[in-house]
mmCIF file of C-alpha atoms in Angstrom:
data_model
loop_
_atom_site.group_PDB
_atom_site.id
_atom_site.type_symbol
_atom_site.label_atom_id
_atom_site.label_comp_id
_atom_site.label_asym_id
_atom_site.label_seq_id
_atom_site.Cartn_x
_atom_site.Cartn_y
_atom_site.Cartn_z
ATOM 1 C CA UNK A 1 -67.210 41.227 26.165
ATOM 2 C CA UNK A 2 -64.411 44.445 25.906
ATOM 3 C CA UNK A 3 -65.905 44.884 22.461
ATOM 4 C CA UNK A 4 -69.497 45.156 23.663
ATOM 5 C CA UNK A 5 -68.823 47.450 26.556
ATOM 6 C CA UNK A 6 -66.311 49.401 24.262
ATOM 7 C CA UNK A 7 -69.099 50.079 21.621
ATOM 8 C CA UNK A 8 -71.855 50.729 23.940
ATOM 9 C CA UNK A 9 -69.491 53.657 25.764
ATOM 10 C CA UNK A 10 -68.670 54.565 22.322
ATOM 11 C CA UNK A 11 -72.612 55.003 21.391
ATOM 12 C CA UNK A 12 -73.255 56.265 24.754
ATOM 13 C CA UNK A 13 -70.634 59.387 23.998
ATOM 14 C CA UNK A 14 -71.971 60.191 20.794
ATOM 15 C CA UNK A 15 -74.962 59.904 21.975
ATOM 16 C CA UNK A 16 -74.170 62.387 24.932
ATOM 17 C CA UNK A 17 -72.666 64.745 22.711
ATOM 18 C CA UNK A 18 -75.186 64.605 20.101
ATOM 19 C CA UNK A 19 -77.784 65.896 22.819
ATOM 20 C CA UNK A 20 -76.031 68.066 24.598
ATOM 21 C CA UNK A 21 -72.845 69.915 23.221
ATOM 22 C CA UNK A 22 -73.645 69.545 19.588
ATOM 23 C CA UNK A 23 -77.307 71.018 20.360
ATOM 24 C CA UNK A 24 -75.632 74.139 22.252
ATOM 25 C CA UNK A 25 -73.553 74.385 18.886
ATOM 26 C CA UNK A 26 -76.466 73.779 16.490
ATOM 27 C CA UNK A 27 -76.133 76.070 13.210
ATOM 28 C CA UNK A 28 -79.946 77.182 12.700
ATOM 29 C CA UNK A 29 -81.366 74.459 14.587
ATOM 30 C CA UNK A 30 -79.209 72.078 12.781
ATOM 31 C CA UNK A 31 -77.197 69.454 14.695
ATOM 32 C CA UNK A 32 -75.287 67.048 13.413
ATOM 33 C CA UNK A 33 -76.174 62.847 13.474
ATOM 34 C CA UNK A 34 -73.649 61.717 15.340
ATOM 35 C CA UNK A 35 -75.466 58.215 15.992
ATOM 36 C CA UNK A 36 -75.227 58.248 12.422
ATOM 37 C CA UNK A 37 -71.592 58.442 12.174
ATOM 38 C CA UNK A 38 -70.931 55.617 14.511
ATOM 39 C CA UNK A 39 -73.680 53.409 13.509
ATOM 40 C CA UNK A 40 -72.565 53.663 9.460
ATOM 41 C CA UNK A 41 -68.806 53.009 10.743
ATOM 42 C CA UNK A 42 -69.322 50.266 12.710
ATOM 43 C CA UNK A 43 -71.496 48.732 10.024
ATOM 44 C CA UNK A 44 -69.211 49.008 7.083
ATOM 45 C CA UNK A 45 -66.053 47.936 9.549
ATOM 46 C CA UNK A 46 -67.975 44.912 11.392
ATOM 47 C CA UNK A 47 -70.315 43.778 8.814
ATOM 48 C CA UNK A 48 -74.174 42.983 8.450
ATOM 49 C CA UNK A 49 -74.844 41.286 11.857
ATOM 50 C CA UNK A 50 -72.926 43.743 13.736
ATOM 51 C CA UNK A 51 -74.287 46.401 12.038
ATOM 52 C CA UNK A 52 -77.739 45.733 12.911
ATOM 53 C CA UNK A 53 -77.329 45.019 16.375
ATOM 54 C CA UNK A 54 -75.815 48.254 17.160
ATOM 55 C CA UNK A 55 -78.334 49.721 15.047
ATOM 56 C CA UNK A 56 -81.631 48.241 17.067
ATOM 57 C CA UNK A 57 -79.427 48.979 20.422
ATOM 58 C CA UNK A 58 -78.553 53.010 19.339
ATOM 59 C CA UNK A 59 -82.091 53.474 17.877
ATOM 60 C CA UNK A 60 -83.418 51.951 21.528
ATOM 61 C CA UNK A 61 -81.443 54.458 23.198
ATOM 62 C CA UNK A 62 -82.727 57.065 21.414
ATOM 63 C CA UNK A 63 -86.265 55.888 21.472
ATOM 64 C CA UNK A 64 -85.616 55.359 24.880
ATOM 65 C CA UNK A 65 -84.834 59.230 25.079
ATOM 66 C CA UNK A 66 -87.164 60.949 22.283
ATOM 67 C CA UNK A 67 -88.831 58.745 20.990
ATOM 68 C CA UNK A 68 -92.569 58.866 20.541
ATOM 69 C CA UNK A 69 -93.137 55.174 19.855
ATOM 70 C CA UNK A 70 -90.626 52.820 20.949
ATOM 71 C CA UNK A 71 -89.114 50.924 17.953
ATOM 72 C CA UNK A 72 -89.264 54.015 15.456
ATOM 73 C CA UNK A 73 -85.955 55.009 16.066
ATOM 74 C CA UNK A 74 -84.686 51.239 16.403
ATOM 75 C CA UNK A 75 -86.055 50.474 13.153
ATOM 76 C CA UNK A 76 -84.384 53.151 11.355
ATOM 77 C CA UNK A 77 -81.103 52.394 13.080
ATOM 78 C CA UNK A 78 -80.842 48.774 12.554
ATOM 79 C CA UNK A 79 -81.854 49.385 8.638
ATOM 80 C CA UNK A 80 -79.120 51.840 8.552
ATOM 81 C CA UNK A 81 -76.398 49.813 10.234
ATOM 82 C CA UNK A 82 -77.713 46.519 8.236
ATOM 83 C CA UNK A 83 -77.017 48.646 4.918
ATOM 84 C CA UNK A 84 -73.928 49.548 5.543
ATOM 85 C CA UNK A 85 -72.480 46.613 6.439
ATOM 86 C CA UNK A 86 -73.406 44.902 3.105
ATOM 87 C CA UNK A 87 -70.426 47.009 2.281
ATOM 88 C CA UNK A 88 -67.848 45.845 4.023
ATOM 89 C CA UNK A 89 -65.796 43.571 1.663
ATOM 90 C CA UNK A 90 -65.785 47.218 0.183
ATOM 91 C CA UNK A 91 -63.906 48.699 3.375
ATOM 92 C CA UNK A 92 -60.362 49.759 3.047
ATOM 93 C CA UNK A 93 -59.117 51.740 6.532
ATOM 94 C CA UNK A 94 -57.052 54.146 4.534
ATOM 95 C CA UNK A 95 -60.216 55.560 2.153
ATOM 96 C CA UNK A 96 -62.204 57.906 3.571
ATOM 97 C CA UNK A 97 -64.366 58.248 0.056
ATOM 98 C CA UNK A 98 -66.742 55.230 0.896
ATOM 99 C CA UNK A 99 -67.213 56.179 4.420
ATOM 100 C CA UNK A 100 -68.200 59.418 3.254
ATOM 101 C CA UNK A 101 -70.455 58.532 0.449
ATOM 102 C CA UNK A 102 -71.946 56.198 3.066
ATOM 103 C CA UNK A 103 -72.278 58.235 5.845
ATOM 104 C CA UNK A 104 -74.149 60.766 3.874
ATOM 105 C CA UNK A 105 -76.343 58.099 2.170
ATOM 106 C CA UNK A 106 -77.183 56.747 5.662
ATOM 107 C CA UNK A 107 -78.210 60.501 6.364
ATOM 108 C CA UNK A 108 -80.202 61.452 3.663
ATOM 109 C CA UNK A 109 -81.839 57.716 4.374
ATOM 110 C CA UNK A 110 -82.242 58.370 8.002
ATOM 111 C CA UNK A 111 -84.360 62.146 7.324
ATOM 112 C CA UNK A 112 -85.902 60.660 4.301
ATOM 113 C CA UNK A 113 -87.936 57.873 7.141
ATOM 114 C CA UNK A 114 -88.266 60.254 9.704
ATOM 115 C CA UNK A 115 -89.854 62.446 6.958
ATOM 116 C CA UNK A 116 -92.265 59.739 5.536
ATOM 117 C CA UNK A 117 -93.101 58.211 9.220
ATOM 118 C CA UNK A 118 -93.322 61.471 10.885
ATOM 119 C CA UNK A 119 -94.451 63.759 8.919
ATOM 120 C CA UNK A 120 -96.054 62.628 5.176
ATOM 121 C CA UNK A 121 -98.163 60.362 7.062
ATOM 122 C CA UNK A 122 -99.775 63.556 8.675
ATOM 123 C CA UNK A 123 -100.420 65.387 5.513
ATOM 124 C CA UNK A 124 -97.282 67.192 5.837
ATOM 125 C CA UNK A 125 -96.419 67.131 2.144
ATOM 126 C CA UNK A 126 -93.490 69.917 2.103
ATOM 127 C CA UNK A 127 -90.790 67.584 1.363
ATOM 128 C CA UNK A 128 -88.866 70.517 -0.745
ATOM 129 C CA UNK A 129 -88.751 72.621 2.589
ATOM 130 C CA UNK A 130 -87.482 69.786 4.847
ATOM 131 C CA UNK A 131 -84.701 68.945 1.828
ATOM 132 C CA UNK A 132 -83.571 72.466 1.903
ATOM 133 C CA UNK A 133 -83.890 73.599 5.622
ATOM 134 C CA UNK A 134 -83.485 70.076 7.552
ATOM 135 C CA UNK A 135 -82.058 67.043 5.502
ATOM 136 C CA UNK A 136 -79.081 69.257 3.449
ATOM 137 C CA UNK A 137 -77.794 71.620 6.521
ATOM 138 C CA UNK A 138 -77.626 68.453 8.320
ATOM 139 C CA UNK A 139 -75.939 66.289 5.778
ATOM 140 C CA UNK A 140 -73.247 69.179 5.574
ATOM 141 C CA UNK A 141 -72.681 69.336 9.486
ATOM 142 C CA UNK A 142 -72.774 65.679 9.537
ATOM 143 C CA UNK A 143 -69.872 65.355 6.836
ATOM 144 C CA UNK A 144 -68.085 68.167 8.907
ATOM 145 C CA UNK A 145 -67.797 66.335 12.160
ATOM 146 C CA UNK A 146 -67.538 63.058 10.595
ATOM 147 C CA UNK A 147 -64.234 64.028 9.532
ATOM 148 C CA UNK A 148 -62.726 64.563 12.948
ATOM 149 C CA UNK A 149 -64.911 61.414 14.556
ATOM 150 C CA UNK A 150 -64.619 58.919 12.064
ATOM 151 C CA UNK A 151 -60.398 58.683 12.377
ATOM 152 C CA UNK A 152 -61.852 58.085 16.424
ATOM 153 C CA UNK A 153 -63.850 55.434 15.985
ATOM 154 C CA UNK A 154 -61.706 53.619 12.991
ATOM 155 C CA UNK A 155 -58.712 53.784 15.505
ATOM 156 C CA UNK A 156 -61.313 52.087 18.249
ATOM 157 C CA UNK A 157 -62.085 49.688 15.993
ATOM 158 C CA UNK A 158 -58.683 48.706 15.157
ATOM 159 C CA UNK A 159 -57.492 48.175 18.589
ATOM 160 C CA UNK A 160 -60.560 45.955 19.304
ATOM 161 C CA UNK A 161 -59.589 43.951 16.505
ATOM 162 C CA UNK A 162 -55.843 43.752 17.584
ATOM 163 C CA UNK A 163 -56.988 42.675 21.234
ATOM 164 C CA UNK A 164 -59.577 40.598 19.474
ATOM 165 C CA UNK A 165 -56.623 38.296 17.109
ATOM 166 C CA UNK A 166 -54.084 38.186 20.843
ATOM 167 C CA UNK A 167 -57.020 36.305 22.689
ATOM 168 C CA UNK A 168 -58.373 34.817 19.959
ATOM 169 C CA UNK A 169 -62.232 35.680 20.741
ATOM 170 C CA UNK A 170 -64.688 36.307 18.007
ATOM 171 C CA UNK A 171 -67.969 39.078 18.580
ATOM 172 C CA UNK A 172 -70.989 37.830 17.041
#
């Protein structure tokens, strides 16, 4: 139960941030994904299962928010967090190469669907444009803020883990 309420505050703050302060310091409309960032770390350091749950539950609360059809963002989410925690027999918490490399392949995933779902669909076909002006700025940003958030949420992680082996309860 402390893990659940400790990752939905943790998604709820990012998710806070992400909308508010991180929009006042956008860089030519740019913000970065910082649902992103905690989804893709939570996947690779839980795993699969948990991954996708607090995919479906961060893409709710975004659909939730700005969403134009509920389940687009939950969708996207729970692929992303599913992904990336195929890779967790990969996961050492001293590297911070494969948390990079996936964090900005869950990016470029995440703008390639909104792309295709959003826009292609609607005869938008300037995918070169939205590389260049939307899916690269971001990607950079991202990577920028991941570096100071992602030391945040592995050190979250380990303490639920720690509390998690003293009581001997399992999540999920």
């Amino acid at each position: 139960m402390k893990r659940k309420i400790t990752v939905f505050i943790v998604i709820f703050l990012c998710f806070l941030l992400q909308t508010t302060l991180f929009q006042a310091l956008a860089l030519a409309s740019i913000a970065p994904n910082l649902l992103i960032i905690a989804v893709s770390s939570f996947g690779f350091m839980r795993g699969r299962k948990e991954g996708m749950y607090l995919g479906f539950l961060t893409g709710l609360v975004f659909d939730a928010f700005y969403g134009t059809v509920l389940g687009f963002y939950s969708l996207v989410f729970m692929y992303v967090g599913y992904c990336n925690g195929m890779f967790r027999k990969f996961f050492f918490p001293d590297d911070i190469k494969l948390p990079m490399l996936l964090i900005s392949a869950s990016d470029i995933m995440y703008n390639t669907a909104v792309y295709v779902l959003k826009f292609l669909f609607r005869g938008q076909f300037h995918f070169g444009y939205y590389l260049l002006h939307v899916i690269i700025p971001e990607l950079v940003y991202t990577l920028l803020v991941m570096i100071a958030l992602y030391p945040v949420l592995l050190k979250v992680n380990q303490k639920l883990e720690a509390s998690e082996r003293k009581s001997g309860v399992k999540f999920v």
